[in-house]
XYZ file of C-alpha atoms in Angstrom:
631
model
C 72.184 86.693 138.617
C 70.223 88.969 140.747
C 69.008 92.238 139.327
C 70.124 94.505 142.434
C 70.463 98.339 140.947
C 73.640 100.226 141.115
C 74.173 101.974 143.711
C 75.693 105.506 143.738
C 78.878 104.386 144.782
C 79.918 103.800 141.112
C 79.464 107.345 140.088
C 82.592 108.389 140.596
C 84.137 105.623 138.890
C 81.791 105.591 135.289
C 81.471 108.974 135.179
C 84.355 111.066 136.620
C 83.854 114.842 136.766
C 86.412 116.251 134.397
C 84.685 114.378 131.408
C 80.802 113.930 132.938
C 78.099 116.363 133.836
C 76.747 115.546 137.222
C 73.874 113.498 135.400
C 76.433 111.460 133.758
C 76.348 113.089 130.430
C 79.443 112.731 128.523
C 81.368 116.025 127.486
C 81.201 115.199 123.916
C 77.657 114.371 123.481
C 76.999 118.162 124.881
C 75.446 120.655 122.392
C 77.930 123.059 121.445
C 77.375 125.919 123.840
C 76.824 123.390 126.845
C 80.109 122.066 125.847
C 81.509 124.943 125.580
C 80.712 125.889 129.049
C 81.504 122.728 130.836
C 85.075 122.097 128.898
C 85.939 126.336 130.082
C 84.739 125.172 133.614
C 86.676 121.737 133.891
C 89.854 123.669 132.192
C 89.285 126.684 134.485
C 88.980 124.651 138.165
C 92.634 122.636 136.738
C 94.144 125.933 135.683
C 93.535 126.973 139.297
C 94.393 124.159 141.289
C 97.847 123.933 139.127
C 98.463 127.416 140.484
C 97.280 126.894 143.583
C 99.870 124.018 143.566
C 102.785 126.000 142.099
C 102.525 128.697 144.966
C 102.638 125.930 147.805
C 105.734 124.642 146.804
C 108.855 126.372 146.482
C 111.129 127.086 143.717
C 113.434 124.386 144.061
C 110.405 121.763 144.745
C 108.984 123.292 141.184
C 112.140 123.424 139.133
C 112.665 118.939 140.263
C 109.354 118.441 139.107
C 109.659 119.777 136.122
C 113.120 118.278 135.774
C 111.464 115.049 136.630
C 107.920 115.248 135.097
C 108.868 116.603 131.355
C 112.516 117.008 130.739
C 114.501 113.593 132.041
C 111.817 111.823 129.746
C 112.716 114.159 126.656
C 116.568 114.835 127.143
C 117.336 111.831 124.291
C 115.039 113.602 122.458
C 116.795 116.939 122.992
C 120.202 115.596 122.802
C 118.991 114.169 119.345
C 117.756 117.725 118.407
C 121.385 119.178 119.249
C 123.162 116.772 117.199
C 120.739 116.043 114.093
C 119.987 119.609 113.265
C 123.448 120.351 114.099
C 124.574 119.133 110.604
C 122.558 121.727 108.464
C 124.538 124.970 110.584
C 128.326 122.642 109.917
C 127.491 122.255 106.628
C 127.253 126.182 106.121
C 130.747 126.758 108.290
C 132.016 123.320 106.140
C 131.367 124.970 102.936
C 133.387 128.320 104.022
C 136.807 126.581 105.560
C 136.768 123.572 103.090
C 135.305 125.021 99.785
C 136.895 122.597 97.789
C 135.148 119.430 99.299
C 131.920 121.578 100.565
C 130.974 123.708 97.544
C 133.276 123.367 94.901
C 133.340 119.400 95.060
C 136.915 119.417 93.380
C 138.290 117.526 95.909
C 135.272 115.153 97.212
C 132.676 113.705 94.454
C 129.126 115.429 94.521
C 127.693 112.197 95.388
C 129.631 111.728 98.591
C 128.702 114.983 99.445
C 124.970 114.031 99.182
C 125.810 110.497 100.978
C 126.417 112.776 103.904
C 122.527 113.839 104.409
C 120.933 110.153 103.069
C 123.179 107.918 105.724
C 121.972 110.071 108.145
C 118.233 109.682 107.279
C 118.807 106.307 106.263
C 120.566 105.557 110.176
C 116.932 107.394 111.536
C 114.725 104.716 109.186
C 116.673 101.459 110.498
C 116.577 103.023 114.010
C 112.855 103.676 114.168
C 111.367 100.136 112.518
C 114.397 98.014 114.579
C 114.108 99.493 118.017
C 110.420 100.141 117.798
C 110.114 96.135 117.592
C 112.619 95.372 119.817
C 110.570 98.024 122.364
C 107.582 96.074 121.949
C 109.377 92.780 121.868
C 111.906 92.791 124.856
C 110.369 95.534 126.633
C 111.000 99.165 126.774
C 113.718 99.088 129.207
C 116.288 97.372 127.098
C 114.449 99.464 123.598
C 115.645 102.843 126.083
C 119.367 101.660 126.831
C 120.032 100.380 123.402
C 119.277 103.455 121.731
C 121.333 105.903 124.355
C 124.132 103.156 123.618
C 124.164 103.312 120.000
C 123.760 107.640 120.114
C 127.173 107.262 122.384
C 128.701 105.589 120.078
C 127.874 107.616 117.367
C 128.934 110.789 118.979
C 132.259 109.256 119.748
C 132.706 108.409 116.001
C 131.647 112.091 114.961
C 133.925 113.234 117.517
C 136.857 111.480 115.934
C 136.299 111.682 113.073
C 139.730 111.783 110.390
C 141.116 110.960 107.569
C 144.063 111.084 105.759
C 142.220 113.521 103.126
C 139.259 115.867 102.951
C 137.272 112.773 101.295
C 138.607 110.240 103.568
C 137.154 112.325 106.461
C 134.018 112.962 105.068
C 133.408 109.104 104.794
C 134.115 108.587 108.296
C 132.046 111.540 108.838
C 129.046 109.937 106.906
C 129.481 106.550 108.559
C 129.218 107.787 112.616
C 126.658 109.897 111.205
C 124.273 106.675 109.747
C 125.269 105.335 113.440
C 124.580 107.851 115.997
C 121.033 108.328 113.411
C 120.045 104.618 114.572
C 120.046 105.179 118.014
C 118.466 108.820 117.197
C 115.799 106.621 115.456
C 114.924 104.480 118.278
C 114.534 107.173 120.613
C 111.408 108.401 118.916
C 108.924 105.297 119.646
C 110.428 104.782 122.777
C 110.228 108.405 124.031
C 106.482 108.717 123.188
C 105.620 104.929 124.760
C 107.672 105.712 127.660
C 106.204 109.409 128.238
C 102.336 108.144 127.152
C 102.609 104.790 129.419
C 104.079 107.017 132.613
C 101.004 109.435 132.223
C 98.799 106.311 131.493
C 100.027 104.278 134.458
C 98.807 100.461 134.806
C 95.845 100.754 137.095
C 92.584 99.561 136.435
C 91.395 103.448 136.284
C 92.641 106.185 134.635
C 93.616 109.311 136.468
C 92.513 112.950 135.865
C 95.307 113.774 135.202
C 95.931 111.373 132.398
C 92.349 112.560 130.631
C 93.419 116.445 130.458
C 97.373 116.514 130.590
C 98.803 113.044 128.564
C 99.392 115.422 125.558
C 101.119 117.994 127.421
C 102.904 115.377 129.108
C 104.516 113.954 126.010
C 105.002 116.633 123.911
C 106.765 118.302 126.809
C 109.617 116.117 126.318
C 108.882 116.337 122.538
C 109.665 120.000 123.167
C 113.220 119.173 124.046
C 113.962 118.923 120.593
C 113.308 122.438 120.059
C 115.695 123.104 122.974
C 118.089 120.917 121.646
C 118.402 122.918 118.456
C 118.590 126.082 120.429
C 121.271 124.918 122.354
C 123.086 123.640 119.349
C 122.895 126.992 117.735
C 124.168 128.959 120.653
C 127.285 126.974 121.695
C 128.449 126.671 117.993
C 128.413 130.689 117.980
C 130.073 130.988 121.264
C 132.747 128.221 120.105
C 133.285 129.390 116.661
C 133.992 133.224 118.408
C 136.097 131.766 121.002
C 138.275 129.263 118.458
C 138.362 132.500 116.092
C 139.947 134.939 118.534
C 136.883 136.530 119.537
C 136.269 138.029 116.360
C 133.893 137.349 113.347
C 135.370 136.551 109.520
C 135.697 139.816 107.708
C 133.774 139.780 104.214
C 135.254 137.560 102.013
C 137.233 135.474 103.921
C 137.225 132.226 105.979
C 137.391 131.189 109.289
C 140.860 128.497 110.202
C 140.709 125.697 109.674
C 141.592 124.934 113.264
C 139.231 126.841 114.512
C 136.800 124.875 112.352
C 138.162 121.548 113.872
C 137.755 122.561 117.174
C 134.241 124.143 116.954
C 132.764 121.001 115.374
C 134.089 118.139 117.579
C 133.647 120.312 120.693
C 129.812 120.785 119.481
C 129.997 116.931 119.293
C 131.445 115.976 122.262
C 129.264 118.188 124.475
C 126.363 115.962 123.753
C 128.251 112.695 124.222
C 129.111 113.456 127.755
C 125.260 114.629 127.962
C 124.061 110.837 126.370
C 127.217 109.001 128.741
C 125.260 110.281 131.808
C 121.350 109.508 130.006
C 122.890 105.598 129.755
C 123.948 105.775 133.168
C 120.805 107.287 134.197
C 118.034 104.683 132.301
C 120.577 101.742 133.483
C 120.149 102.703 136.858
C 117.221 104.769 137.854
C 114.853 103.375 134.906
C 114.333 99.798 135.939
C 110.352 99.736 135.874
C 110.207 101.418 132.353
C 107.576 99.674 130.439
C 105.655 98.317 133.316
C 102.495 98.522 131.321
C 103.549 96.533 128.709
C 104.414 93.623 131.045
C 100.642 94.003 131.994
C 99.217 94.036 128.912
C 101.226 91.474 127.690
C 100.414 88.986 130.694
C 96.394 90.026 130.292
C 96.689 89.251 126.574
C 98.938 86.024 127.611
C 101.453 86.611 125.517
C 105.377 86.393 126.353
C 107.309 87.769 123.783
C 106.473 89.952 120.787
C 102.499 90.186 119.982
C 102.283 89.252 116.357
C 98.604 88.924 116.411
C 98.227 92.433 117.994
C 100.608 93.538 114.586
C 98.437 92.001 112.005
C 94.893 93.056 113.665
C 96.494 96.514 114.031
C 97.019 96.522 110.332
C 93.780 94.574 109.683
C 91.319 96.645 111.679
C 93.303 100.146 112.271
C 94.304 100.359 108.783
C 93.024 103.741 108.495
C 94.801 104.855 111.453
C 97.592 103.469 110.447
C 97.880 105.961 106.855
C 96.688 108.457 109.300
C 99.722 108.545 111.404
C 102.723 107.524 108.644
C 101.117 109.660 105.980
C 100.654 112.843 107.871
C 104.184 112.373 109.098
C 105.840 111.626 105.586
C 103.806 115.188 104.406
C 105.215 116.548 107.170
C 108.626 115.416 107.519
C 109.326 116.492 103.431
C 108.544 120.356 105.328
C 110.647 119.789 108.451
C 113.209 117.871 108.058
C 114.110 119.321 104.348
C 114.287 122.513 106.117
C 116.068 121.513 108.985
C 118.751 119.345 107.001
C 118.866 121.925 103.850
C 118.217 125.171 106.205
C 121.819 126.349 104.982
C 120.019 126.747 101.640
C 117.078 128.433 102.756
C 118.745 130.944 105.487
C 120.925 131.982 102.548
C 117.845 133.191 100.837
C 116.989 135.708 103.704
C 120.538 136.601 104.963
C 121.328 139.935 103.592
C 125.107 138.837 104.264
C 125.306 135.930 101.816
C 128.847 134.553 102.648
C 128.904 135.261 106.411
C 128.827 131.983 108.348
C 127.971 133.976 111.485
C 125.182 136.069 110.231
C 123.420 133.008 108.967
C 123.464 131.552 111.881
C 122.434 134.329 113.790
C 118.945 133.846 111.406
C 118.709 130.513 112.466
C 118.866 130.953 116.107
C 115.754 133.844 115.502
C 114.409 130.632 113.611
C 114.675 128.287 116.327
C 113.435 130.687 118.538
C 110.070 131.581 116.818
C 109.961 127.740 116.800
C 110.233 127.097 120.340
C 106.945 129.585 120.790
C 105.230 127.201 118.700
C 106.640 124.110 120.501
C 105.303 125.349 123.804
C 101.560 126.901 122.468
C 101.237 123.674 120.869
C 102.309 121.827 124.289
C 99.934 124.624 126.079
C 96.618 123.663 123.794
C 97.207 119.660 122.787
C 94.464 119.167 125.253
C 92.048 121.212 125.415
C 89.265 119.646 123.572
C 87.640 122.690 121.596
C 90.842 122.382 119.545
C 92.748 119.148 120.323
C 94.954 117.191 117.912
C 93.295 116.932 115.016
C 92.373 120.646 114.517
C 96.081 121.798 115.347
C 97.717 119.459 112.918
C 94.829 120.485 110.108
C 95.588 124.083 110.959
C 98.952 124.021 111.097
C 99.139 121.850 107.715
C 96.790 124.466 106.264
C 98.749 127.607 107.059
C 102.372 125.736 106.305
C 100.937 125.382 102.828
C 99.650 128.848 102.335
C 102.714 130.408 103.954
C 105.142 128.365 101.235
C 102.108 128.746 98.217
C 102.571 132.564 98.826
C 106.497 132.665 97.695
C 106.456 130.062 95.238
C 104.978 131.922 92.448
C 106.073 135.661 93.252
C 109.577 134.239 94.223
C 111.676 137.220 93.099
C 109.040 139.939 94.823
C 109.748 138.237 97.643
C 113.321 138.175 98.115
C 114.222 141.605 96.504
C 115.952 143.699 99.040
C 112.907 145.712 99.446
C 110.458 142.533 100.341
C 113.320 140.638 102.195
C 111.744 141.254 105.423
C 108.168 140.109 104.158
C 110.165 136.726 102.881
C 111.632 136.586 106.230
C 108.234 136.744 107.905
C 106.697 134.173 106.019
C 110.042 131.564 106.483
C 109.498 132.012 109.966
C 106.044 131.852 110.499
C 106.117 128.373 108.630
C 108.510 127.279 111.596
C 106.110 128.581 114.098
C 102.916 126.669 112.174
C 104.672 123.463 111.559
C 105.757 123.127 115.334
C 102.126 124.359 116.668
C 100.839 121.929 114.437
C 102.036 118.652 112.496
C 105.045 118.000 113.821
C 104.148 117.780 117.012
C 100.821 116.164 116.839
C 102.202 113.444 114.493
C 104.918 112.107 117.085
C 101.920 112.102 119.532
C 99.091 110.695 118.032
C 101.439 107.651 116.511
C 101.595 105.965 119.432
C 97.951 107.293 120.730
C 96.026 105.808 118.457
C 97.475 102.305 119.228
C 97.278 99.502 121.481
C 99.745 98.775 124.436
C 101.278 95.663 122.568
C 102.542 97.221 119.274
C 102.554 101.216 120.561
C 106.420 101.102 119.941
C 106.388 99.404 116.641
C 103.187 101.450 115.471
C 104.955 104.790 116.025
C 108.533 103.620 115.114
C 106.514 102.304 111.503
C 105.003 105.664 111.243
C 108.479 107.607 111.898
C 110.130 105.479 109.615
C 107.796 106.126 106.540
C 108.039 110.198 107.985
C 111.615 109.359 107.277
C 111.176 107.993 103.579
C 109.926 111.512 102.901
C 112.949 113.135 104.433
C 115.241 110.990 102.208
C 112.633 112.173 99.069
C 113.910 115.945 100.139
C 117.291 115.236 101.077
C 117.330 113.406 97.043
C 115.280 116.066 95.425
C 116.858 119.035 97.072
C 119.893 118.399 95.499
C 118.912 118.745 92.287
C 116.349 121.568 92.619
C 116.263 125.128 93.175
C 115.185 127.134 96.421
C 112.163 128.766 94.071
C 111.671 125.197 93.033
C 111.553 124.108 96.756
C 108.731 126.201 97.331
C 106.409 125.140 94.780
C 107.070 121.529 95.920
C 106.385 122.020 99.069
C 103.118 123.264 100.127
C 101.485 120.303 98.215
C 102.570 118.089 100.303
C 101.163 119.955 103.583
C 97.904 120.209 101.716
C 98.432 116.482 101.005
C 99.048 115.837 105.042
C 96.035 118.649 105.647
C 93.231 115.910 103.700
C 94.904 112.728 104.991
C 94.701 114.202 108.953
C 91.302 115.237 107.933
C 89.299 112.243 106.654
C 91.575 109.267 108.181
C 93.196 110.429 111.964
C 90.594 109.822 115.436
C 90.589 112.747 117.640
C 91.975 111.151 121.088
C 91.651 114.650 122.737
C 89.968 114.026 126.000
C 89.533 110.348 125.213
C 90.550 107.752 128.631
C 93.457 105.564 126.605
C 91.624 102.884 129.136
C 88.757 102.877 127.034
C 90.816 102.373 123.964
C 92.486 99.479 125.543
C 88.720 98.075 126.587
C 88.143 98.176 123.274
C 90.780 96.605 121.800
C 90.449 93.892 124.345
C 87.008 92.820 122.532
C 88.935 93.412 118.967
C 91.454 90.735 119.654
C 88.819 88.463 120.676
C 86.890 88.713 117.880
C 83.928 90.721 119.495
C 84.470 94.292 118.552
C 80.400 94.897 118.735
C 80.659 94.056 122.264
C 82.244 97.494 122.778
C 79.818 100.042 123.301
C 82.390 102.824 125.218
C 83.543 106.248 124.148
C 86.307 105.084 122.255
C 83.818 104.342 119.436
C 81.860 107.896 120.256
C 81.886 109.881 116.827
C 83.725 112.625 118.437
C 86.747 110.189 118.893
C 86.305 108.606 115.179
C 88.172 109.718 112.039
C 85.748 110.885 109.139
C 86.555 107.424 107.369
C 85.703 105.508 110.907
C 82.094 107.154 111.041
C 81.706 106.492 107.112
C 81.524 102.402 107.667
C 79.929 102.484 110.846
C 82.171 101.986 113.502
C 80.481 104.264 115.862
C 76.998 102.331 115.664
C 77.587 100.049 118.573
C 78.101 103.434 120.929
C 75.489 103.227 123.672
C 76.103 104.848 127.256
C 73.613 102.822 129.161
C 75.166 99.062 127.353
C 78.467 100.416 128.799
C 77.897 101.773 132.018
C 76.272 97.902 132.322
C 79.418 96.038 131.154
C 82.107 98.460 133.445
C 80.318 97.035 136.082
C 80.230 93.689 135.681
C 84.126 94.056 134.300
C 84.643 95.244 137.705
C 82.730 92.094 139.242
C 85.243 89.823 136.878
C 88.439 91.874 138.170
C 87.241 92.115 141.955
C 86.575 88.086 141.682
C 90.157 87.841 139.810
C 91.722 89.512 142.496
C 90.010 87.962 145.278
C 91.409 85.034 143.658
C 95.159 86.162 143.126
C 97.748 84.648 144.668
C 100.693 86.881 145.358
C 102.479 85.412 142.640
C 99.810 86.778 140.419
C 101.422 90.016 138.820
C 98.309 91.651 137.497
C 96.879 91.235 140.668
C 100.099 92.955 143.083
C 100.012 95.887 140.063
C 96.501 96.979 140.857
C 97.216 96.862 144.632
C 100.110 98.636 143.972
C 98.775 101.574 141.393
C 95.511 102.060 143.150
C 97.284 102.959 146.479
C 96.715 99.987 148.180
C 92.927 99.320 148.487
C 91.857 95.898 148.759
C 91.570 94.537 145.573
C 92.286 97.634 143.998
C 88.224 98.907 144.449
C 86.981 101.252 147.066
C 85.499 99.636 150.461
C 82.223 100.666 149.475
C 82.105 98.583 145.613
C 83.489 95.637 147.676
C 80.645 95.458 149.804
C 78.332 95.653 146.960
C 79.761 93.144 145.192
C 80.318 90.823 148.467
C 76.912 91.653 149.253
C 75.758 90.910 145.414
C 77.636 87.709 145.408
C 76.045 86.176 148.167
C 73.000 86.979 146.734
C 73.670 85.029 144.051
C 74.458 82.188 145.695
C 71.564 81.921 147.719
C 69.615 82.233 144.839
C 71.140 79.689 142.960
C 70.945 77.263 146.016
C 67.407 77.762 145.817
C 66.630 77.254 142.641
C 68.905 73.948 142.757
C 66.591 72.945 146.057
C 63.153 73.061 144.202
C 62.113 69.987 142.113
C 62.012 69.539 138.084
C 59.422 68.814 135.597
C 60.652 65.544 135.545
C 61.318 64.795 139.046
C 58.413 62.840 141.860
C 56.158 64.020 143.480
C 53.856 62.974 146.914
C 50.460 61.029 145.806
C 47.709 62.603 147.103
């Protein structure tokens, strides 16, 4: 092939701005202070063009694309916040109208009691590992409709729910409960595919956007959760006053049981309609959902589900892979055994001990310290000074001092006089966890993957989060709140050291490079890669230890981008129209010709003819073994 230089024309495209220094220095290979200065530049010219975008539009045009952008992508996710932490605040108001079932267990057995909490984590398990396949398998489309199907259902049955006796009801109770949980299940890989793969989008390039917003993007619908649980708390107070007469319990006795009836199935069938309208919604307006699977899939040649993808993933991302599920199993023993048992622990710090209301009037101040932490964390995913890995070291750090503190001054703590302190501490751990692991676990399990598996990666990791929510939901049963908090703050420090020497930092990092990469995995050339997806910076501690950042070199790659653009600006030359690959490009790169600027097409036109009269030559001139004219 000729050696003709590179022009300038593929600055732009190896080096873009928001991640290169004008002399094509990446941001991570900066000394500190340099990098300091250029990430506080790049961050400082979005900050202002965001703003300068939010005043040009008005309102309304503001409000729809935030609709659009952040909350239509979480509202399964906050719907599934409404109704899963729901059960914690019912149990509480349960325990008050129906004593005998609830507390007393003379009329319901202990262990059907318990079933209550295990069906529903059990439901969230066989959600997670079944639709995360199916996601990956039969595409993400039919992974988002099954799971809004299967919540509807669920919500219907919890709705319904009777029995001829306090324990008959509590078994169909338990039962729509392990239902609605499997659709709750599959909602969390497909909400983090679906918001990752919209941010990603199929083109051959990644957008700016993409490189400093795909964590905000995603864990803005994460944050519906958090809204979801806010929600929950403030209709069940507003029901439970109306349904009561406008008027609390007085001290020492119990709300009706009618009024108990209605609050709980109104609280369920609130979200049903809510989930009715999201199937209606993903069945009609949704129809493109997983369109970069369908290109990954047809580059990889591979129709159906991409078992070789699986077992390399677990082959060659092994680390990754206890990364992801064994940060989110530490975490999930914190969150979800204080979500599902928070009856126990707002009892602790309710001065009130037998008032339904008041307790839940601490749990709303709960949810609401929470939802600060939801959005700093959403506000700071991407800025890469701090990024992932940091925030979910932090915030595993200061969960475990904030429960270590307690745990062996327990009755200091919640005397009357140090109540307040106690409730400080409770609180803060809610604001830590959410600016911290457990919202950079249900991110980074489906970052740190390939296209092919990204559902059943993050559904796998959920699902083993979920084995440590049924270890709480077990052990909490048959151990004391003081007990509780010397558990506990192990198993942060526990997540702390795993996110520490095993998770990648993808803060900053183009997911395109990640997919370049794997593209030379699966063929068995994984030295071949020499991008920034193997640059230290975006390597666990465990990565760098064997090695896998030796084959970095910025001069190797810039070389092979280009002549991966020759290959896809001859494939597309090539394409028919049948060719899907080929109409995607067109299509995401805003219809240039063969998805390249004018200028790289004339290089490489120019370039290929080159080429070609080169090799014509060299065919025209005669061989060591061919005749020649006698003198």
């Amino acid at each position: 092939m000729a050696t003709i230089a590179a022009p300038s024309i593929f600055h732009a495209e190896l080096y873009p701005a928001d991640s290169y220094t004008p002399e094509g220095t990446y941001w991570a290979d900066l000394p500190f202070f340099r990098r300091l200065a250029f990430v506080t530049s790049v961050d400082r010219e979005e900050a202002v063009a965001e703003a300068q975008k939010i005043r040009g539009r008005s309102v309304w045009a503001n409000l729809k694309g935030y609709l659009r952008d952040h909350v239509l992508t979480g509202i399964g996710l906050g719907l599934e916040g409404y109704v899963l932490f729901s059960i914690g605040n019912l149990a509480a108001l349960f325990e008050s109208v129906w004593p005998s079932c609830w507390k007393t267990l003379k009329e319901c057995p202990k262990q059907l009691i318990d079933s209550v909490t295990y069906l529903e984590v059990l439901g969230i398990t066989v959600g997670q590992l079944l639709i995360g396949v199916l996601g990956d398998w039969i595409g993400r489309r039919f992974g988002l409709l099954l799971d809004a199907a299967i919540m509807l259902l669920g919500l219907i049955l919890l709705t319904a729910s009777w029995g001829t006796s306090l324990a008959g009801w509590v078994v169909s109770y338990a039962i729509a409960l392990f239902i609605y949980g499997v659709g709750v299940g599959g909602e969390y890989p497909m909400t983090a595919t679906l918001g990752m793969e919209n941010a990603v989008g199929s083109g051959r390039v990644s957008s700016r956007s993409d490189r400093l917003h795909r964590g905000r993007k995603v864990t803005s619908a994460f944050l519906m959760q958090g809204w979801g649980q806010f929600l929950n708390q403030v209709i069940l107070v507003v029901v439970l006053l109306i349904t009561s007469g406008g008027r609390r319990a007085p001290d020492g006795e119990r709300y009706s049981e009618a009024a108990a009836q209605w609050t709980f199935r109104i609280s369920f069938a609130l979200p049903a309609m809510g989930t009715a309208w999201l199937l209606y919604y993903r069945t009609s307006r949704m129809k493109s959902a997983g369109r970069q699977l369908s290109i990954a899939k047809s580059k990889a040649r591979v129709t159906g589900y991409d078992t070789t993808s699986l077992r390399m993933t677990f082959s060659c991302f092994g680390p990754r892979v206890v990364a992801t599920a064994g940060a989110w199993f530490c975490n999930d023993v914190f969150f979800y055994g204080n979500k599902l048992f928070q009856s126990k622990f707002i009892s602790v710090i309710n001065s009130e001990k037998d008032s339904v209301m008041q307790g839940w009037h601490y749990n709303l101040i709960n949810v609401s310290v929470s939802m600060v932490g939801y959005y700093l964390a959403s506000f700071l995913i991407d800025n890469k000074l701090y990024g992932r890995r940091k925030m979910q070291t932090v915030g595993f750090m200061l969960t475990f001092i904030l429960f270590a503190i307690p745990a062996f001054n327990y009755k200091y703590f919640t005397s009357k006089v140090h109540i307040t302190s106690f409730q400080a501490i409770y609180f803060l751990s809610s604001f830590f966890n959410q600016f911290g692991p457990n919202t950079v676990t249900f991110l980074v399990a489906a970052e740190v993957y390939p296209t092919p598996i990204r559902a059943t990666a993050h559904g796998f990791s959920a699902a083993i989060g979920k084995i440590g929510a049924l270890l709480v939901a077990v052990l909490y049963n048959y151990i004391g709140t003081q007990t509780i908090f010397k558990v506990v703050p192990w198993f942060a420090l526990s997540g702390a050291l795993i996110t520490w020497i095993f998770l990648p930092d993808t803060t900053g990092l183009d997911l395109k490079e990640q997919e370049r990469r794997w593209a030379c995995i699966r063929a068995g050339r994984a030295e071949d890669y020499h991008g920034v997806a193997v640059h230290p910076h975006h390597l666990s501690l465990w990565e760098r230890w064997h090695g896998v950042g030796r084959s970095y070199s910025p001069e190797l790659d810039s070389q092979q981008k280009i002549e991966e653009m020759r290959k896809e600006w001859l494939e597309a030359r090539r394409a028919t129209a049948r060719l899907e690959v080929g109409e995607e490009l067109r299509r995401e790169d805003g219809g240039k010709e063969d998805g390249f600027s004018t200028e790289i097409s004339a290089y490489f036109e120019t370039t290929e003819k080159s080429d070609m009269l080169i090799s014509k030559s060299d065919s025209s001139l005669p061989t060591s073994g061919g005749s020649r004219d006698e003198p």
